JSON list of C-alpha atoms and ligand atoms in Angstrom, two decimals:
[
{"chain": "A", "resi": 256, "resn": "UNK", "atom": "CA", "xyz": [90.69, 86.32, 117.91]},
{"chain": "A", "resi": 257, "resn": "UNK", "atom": "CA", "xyz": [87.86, 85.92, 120.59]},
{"chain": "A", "resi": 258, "resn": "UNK", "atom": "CA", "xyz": [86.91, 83.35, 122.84]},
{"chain": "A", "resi": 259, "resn": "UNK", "atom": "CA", "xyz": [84.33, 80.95, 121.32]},
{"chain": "A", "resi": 260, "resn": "UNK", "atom": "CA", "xyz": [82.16, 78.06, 121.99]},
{"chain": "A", "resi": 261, "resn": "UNK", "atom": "CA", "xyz": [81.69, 74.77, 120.54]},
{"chain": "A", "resi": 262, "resn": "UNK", "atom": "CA", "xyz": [78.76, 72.61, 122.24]},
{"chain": "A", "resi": 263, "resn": "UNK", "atom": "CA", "xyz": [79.20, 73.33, 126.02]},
{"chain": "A", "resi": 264, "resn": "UNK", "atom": "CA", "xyz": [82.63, 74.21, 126.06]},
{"chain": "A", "resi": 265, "resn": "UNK", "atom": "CA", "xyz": [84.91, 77.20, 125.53]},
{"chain": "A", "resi": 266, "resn": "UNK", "atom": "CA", "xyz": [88.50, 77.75, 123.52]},
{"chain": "A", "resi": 267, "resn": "UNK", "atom": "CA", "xyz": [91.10, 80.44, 123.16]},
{"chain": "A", "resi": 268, "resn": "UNK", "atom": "CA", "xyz": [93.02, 80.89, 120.23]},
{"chain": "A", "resi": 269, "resn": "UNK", "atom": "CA", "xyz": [95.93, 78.96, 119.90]},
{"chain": "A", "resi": 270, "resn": "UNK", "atom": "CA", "xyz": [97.30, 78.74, 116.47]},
{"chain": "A", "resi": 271, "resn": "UNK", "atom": "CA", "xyz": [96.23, 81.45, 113.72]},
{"chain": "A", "resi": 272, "resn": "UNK", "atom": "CA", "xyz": [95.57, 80.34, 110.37]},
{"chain": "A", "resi": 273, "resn": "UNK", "atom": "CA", "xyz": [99.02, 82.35, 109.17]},
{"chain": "A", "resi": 274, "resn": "UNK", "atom": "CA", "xyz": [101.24, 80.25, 111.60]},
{"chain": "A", "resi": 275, "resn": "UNK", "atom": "CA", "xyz": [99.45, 76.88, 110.73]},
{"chain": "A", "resi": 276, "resn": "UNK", "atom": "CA", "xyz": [100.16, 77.40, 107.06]},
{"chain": "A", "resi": 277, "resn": "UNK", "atom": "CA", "xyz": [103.89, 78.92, 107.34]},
{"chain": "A", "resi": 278, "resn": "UNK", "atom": "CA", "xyz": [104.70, 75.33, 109.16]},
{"chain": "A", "resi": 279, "resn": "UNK", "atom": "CA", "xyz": [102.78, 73.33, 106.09]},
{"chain": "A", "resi": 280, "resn": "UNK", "atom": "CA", "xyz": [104.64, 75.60, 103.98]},
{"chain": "A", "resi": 281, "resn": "UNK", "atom": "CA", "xyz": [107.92, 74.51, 105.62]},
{"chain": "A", "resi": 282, "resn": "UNK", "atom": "CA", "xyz": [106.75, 70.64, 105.93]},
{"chain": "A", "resi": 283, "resn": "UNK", "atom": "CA", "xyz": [105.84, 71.08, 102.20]},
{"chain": "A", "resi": 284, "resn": "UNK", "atom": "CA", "xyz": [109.27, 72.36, 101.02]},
{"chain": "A", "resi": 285, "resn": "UNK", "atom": "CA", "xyz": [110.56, 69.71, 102.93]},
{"chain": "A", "resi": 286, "resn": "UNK", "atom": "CA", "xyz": [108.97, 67.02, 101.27]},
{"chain": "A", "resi": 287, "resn": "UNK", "atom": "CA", "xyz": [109.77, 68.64, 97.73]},
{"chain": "A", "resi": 288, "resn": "UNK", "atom": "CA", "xyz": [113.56, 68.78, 98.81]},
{"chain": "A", "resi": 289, "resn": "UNK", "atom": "CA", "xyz": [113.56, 64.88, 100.05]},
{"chain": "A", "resi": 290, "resn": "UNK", "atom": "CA", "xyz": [111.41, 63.48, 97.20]},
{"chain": "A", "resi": 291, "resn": "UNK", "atom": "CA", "xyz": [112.76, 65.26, 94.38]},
{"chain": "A", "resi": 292, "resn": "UNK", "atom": "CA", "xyz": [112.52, 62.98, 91.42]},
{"chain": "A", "resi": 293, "resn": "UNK", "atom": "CA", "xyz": [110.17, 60.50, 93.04]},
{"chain": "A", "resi": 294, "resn": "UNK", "atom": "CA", "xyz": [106.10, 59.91, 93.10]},
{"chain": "A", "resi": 295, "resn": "UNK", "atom": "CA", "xyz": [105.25, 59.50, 96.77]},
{"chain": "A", "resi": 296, "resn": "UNK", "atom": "CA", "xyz": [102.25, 58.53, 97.88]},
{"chain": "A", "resi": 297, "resn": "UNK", "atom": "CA", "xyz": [99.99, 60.30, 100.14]},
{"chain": "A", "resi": 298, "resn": "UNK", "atom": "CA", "xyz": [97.61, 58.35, 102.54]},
{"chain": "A", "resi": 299, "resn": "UNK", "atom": "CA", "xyz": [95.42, 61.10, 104.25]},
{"chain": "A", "resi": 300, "resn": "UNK", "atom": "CA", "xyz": [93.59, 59.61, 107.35]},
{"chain": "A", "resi": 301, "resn": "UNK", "atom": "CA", "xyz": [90.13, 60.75, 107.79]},
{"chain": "A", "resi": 302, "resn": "UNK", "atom": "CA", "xyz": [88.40, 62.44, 109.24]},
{"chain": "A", "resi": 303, "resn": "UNK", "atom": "CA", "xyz": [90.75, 65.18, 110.82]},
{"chain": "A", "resi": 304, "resn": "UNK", "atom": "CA", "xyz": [93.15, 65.43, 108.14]},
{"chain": "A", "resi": 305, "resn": "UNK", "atom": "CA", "xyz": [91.12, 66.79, 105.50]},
{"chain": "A", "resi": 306, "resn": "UNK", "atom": "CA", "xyz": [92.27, 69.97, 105.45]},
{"chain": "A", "resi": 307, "resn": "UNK", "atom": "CA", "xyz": [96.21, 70.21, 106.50]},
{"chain": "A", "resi": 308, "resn": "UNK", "atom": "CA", "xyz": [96.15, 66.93, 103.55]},
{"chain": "A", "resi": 309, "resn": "UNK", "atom": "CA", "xyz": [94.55, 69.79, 101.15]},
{"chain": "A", "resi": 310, "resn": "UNK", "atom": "CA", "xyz": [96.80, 72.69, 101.63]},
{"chain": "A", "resi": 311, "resn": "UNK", "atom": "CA", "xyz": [100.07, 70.50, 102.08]},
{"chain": "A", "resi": 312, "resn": "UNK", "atom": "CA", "xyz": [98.82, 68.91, 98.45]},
{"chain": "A", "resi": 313, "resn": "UNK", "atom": "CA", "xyz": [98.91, 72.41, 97.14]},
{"chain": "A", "resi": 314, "resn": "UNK", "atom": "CA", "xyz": [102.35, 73.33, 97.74]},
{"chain": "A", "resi": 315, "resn": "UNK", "atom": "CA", "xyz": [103.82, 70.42, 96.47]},
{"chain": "A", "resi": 316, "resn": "UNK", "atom": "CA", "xyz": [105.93, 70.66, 93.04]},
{"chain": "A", "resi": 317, "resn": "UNK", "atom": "CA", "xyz": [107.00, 66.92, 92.87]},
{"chain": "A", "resi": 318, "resn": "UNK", "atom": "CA", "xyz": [104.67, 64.51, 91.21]},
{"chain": "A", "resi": 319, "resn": "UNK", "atom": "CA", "xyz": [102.84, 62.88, 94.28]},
{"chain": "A", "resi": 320, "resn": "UNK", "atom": "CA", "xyz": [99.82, 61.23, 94.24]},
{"chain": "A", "resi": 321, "resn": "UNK", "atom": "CA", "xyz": [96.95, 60.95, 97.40]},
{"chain": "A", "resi": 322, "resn": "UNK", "atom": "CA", "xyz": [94.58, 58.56, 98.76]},
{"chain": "A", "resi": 323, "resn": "UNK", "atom": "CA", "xyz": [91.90, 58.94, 101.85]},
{"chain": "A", "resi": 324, "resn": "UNK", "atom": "CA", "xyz": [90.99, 56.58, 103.93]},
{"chain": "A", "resi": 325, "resn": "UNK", "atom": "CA", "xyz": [89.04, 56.06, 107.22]},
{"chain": "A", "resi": 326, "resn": "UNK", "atom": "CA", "xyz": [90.41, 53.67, 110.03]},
{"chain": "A", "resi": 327, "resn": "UNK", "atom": "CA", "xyz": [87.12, 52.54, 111.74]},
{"chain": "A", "resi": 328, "resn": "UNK", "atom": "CA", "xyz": [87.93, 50.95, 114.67]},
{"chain": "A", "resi": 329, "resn": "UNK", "atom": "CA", "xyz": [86.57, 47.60, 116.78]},
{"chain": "A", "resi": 330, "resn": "UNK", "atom": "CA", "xyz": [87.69, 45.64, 119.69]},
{"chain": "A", "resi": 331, "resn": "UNK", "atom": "CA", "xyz": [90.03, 43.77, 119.43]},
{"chain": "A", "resi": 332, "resn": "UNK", "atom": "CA", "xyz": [92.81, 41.60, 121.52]},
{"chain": "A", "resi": 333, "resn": "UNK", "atom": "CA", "xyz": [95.89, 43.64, 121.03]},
{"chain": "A", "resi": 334, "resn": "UNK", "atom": "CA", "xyz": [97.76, 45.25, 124.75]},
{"chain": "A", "resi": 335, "resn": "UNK", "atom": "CA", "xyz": [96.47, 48.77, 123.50]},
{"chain": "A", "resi": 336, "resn": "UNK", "atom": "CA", "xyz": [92.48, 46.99, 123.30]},
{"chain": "A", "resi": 337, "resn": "UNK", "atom": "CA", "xyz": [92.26, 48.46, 119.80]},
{"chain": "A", "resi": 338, "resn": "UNK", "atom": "CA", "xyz": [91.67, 47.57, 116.21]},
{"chain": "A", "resi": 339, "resn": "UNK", "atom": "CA", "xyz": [91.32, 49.46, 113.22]},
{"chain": "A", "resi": 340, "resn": "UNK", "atom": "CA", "xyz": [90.41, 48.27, 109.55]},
{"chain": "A", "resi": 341, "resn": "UNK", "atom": "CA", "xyz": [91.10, 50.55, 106.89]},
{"chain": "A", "resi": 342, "resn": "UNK", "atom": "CA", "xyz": [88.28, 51.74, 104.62]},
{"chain": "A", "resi": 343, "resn": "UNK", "atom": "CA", "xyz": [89.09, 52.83, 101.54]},
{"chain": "A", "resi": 344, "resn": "UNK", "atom": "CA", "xyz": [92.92, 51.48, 101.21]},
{"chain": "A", "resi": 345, "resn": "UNK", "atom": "CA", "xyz": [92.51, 50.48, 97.28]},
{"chain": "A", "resi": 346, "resn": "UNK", "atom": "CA", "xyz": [95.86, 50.79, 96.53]},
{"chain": "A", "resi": 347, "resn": "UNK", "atom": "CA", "xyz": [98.66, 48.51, 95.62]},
{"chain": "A", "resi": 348, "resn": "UNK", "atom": "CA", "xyz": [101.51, 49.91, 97.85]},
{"chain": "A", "resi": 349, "resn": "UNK", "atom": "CA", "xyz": [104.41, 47.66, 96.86]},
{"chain": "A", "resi": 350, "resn": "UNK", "atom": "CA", "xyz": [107.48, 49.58, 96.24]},
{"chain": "A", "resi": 351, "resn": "UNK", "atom": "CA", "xyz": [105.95, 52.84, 96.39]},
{"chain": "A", "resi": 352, "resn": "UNK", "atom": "CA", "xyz": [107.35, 55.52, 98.77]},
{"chain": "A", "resi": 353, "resn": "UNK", "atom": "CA", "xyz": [104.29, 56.36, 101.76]},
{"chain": "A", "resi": 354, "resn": "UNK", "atom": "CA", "xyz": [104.03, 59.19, 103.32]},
{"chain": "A", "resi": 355, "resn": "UNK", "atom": "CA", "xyz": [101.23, 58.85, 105.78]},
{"chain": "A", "resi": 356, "resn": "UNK", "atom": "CA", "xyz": [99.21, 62.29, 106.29]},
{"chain": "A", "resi": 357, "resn": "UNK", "atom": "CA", "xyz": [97.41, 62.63, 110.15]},
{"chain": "A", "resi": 358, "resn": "UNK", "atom": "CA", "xyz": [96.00, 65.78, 112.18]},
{"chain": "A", "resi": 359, "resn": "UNK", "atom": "CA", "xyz": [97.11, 64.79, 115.04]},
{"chain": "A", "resi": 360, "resn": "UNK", "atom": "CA", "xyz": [99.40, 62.07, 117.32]},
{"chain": "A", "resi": 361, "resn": "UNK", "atom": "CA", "xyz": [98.33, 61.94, 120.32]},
{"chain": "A", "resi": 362, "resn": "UNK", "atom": "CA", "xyz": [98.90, 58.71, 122.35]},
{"chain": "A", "resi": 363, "resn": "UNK", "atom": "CA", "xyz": [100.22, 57.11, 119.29]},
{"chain": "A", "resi": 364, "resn": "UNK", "atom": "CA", "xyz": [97.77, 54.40, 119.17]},
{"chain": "A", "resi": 365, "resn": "UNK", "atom": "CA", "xyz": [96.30, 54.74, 116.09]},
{"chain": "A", "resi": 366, "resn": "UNK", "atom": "CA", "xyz": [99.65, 54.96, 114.16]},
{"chain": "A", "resi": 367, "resn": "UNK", "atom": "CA", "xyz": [101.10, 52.26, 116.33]},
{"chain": "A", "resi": 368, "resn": "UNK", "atom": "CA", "xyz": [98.30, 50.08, 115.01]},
{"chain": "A", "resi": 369, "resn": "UNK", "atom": "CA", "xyz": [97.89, 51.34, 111.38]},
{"chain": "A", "resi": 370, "resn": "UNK", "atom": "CA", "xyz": [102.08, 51.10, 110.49]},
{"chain": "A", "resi": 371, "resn": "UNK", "atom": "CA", "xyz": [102.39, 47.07, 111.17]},
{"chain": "A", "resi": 372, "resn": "UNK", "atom": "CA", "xyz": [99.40, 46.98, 108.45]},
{"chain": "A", "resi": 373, "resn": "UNK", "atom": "CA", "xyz": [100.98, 49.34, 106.05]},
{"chain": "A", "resi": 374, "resn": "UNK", "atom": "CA", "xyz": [104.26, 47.69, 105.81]},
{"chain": "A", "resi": 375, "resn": "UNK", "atom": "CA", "xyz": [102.94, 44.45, 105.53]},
{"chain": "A", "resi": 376, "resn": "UNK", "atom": "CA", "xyz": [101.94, 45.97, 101.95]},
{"chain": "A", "resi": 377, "resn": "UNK", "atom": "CA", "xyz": [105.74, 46.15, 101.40]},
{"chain": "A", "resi": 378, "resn": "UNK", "atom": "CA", "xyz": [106.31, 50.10, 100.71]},
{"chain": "A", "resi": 379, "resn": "UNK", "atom": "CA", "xyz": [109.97, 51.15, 99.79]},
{"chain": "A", "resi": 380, "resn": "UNK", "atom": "CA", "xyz": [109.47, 53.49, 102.43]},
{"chain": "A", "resi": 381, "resn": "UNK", "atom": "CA", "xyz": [107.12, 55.04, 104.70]},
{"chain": "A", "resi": 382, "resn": "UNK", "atom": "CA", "xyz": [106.95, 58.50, 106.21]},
{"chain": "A", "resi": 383, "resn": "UNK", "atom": "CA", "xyz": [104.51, 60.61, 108.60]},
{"chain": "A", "resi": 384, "resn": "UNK", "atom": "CA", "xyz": [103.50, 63.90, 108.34]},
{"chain": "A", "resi": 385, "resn": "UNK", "atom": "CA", "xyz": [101.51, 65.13, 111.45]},
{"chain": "A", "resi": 386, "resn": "UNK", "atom": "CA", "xyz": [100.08, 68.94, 111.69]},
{"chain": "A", "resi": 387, "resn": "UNK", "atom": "CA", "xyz": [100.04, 68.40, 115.79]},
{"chain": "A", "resi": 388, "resn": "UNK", "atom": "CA", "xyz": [102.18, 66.13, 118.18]},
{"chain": "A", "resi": 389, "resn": "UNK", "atom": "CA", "xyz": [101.24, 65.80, 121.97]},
{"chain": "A", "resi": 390, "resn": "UNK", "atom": "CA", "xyz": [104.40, 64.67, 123.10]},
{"chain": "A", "resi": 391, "resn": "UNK", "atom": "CA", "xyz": [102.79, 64.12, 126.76]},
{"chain": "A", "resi": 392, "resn": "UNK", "atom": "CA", "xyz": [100.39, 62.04, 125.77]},
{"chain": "A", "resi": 393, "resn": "UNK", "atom": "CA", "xyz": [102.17, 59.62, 124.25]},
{"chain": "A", "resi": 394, "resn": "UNK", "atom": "CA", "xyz": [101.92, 55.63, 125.32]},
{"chain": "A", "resi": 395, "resn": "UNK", "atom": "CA", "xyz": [102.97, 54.40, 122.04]},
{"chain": "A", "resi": 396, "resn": "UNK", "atom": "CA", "xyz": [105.91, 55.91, 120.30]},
{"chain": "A", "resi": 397, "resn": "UNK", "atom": "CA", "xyz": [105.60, 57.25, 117.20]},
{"chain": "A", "resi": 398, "resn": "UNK", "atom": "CA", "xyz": [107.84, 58.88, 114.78]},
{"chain": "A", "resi": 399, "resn": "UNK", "atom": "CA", "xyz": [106.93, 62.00, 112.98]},
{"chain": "A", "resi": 400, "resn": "UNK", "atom": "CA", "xyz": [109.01, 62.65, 110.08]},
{"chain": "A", "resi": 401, "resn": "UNK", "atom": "CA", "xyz": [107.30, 65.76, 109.42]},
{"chain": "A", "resi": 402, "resn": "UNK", "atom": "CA", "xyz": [105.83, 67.57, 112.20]},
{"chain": "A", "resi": 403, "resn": "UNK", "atom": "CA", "xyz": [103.68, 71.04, 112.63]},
{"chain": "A", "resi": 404, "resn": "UNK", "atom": "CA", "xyz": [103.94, 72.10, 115.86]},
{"chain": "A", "resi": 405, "resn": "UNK", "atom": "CA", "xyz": [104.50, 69.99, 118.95]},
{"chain": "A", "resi": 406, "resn": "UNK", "atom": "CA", "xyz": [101.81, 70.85, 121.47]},
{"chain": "A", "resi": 407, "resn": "UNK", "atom": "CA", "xyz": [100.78, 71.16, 125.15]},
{"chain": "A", "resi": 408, "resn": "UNK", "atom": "CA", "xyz": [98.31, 67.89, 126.21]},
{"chain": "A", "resi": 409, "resn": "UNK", "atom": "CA", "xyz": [95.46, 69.92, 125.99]},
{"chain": "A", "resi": 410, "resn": "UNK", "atom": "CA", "xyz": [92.37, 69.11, 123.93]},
{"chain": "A", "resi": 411, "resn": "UNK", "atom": "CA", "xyz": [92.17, 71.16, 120.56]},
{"chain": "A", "resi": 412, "resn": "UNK", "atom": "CA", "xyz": [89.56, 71.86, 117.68]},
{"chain": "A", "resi": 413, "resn": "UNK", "atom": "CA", "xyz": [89.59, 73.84, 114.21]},
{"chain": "A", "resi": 414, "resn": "UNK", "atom": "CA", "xyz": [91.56, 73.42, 111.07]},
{"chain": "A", "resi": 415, "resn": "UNK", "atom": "CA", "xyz": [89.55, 69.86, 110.47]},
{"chain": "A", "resi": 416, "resn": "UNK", "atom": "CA", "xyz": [89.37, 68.61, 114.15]},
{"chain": "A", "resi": 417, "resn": "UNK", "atom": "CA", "xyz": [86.35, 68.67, 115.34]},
{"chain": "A", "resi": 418, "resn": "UNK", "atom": "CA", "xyz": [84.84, 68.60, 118.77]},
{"chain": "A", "resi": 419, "resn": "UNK", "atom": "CA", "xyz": [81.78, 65.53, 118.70]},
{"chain": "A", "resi": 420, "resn": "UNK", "atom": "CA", "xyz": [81.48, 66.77, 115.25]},
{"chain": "A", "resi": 421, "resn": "UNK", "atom": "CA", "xyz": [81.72, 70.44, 115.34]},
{"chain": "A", "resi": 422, "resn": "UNK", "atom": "CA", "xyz": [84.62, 72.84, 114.80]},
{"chain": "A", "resi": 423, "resn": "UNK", "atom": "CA", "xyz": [85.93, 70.80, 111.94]},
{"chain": "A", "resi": 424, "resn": "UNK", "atom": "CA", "xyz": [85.43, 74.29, 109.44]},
{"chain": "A", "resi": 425, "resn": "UNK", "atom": "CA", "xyz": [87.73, 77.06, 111.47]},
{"chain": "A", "resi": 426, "resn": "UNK", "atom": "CA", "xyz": [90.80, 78.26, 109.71]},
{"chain": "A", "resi": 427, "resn": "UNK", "atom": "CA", "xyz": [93.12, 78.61, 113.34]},
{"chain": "A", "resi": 428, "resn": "UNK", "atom": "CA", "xyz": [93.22, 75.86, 115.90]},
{"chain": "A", "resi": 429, "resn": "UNK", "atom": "CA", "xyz": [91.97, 76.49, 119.55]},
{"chain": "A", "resi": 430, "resn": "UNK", "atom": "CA", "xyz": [92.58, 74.94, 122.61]},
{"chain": "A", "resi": 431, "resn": "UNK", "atom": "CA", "xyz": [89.83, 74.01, 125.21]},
{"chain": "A", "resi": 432, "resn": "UNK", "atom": "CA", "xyz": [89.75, 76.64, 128.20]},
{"chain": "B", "resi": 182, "resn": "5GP", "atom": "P1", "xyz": [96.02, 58.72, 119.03]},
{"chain": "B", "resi": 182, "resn": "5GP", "atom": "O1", "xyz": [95.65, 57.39, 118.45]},
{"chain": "B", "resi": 182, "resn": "5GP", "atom": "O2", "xyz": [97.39, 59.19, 118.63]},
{"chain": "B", "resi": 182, "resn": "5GP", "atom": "O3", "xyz": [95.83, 58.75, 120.52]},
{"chain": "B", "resi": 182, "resn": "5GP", "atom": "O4", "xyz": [94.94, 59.76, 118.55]},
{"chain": "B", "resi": 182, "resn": "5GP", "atom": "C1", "xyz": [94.84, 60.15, 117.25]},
{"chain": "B", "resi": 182, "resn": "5GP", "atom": "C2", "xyz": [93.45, 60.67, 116.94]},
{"chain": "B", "resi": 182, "resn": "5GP", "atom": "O5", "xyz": [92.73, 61.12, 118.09]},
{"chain": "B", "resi": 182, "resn": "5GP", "atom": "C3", "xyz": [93.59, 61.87, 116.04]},
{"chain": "B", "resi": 182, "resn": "5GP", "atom": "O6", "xyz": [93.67, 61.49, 114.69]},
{"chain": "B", "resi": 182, "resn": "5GP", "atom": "C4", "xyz": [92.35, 62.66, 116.39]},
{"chain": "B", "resi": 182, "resn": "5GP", "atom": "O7", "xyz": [91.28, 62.23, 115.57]},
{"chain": "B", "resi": 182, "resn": "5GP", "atom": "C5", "xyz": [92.06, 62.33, 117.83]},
{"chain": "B", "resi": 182, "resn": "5GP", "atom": "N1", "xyz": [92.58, 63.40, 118.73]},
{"chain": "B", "resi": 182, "resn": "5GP", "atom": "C6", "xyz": [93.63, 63.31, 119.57]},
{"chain": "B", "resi": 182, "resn": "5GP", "atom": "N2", "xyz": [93.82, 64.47, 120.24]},
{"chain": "B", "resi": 182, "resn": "5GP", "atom": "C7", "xyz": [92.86, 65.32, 119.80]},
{"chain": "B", "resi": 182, "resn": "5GP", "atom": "C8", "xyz": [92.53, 66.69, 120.12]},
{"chain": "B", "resi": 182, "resn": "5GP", "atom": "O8", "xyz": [93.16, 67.39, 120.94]},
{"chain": "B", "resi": 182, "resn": "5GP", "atom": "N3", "xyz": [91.47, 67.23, 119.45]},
{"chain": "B", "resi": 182, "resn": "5GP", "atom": "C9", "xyz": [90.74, 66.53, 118.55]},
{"chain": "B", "resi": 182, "resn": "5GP", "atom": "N4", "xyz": [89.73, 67.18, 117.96]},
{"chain": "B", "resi": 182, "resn": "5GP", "atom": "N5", "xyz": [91.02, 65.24, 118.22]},
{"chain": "B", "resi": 182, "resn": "5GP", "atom": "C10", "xyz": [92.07, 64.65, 118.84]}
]
């Protein structure tokens, strides 16, 4: 796979679409093995999760159901300087077993936000899945139940991440030059 650009900057290959859906694969039969018998439910975070949300959905056997939402965030007064409402949250999550779908963790402050909310919403339990983990970056520990690939803190695009709105539609992930 060649070099390419997005905008003004360049990436190398980094993960190829085979490797990215061996580890969903794995995450998938995971989830089938610990959930066997039980309806999770899937919250998919938007934008970036589109896709790894899609093709994990796929290779699940158990009953499971899925939801999408978008955290939009404002200012707020919390130590991280961050709030996020979440758009599109419709459903009653009391007693239902969450499993939270995201692209990537990176500092772990949108997850370190977003989990006091959820559980206030009294789930029997609540799991992440995350395609990519920067352990480097992280300020605000998170843990990731289900993990992809742990990565170096470099910035990435492809497989639904995008670059200021472009690189979202690539099958392998790249990493900026
Ligand atoms: P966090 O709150 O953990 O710092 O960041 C999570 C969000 O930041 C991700 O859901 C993603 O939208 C964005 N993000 C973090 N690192 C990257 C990256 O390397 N590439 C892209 N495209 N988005 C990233």
């Amino acid at each position: 796979m060649p070099v390419i650009n997005v905008h003004d900057k360049k990436f190398s290959p980094f993960l190829s679409e085979q490797e990215i859906q061996q580890q969903i694969k794995k995450i998938a039969a995971a989830i089938n093995e610990d959930y066997a018998g039980m309806r999770p439910m899937f919250i998919a975070i938007l934008n970036g999760s589109f896709m790894f949300a899609a093709d994990l959905f796929k290779y699940l056997t158990i009953d499971a159901e899925i939801c999408f939402i978008k955290l939009a965030s404002y200012k707020g007064t919390t130590s991280s300087g961050q709030m996020f409402t979440a758009i599109g949250l419709d459903v009653d999550l009391i007693g239902k077993d969450v499993i939270i779908i995201e692209d990537i963790v990176d500092t772990g402050r949108t997850l370190n936000e977003f989990l006091p909310k959820l559980m206030h919403q009294q789930p029997a339990s609540l799991k992440i899945a995350a395609l990519l983990h920067k352990p480097d970056a992280v300020k605000f520990p998170i843990r990731v139940d289900y993990l992809g690939f742990s990565i170096p803190n470099k910035f990435v695009v492809g497989y639904g991440l995008d670059y200021d709105g472009l690189g979202r539609n690539l099958r392998e992930i790249y990493q900026l030059v």
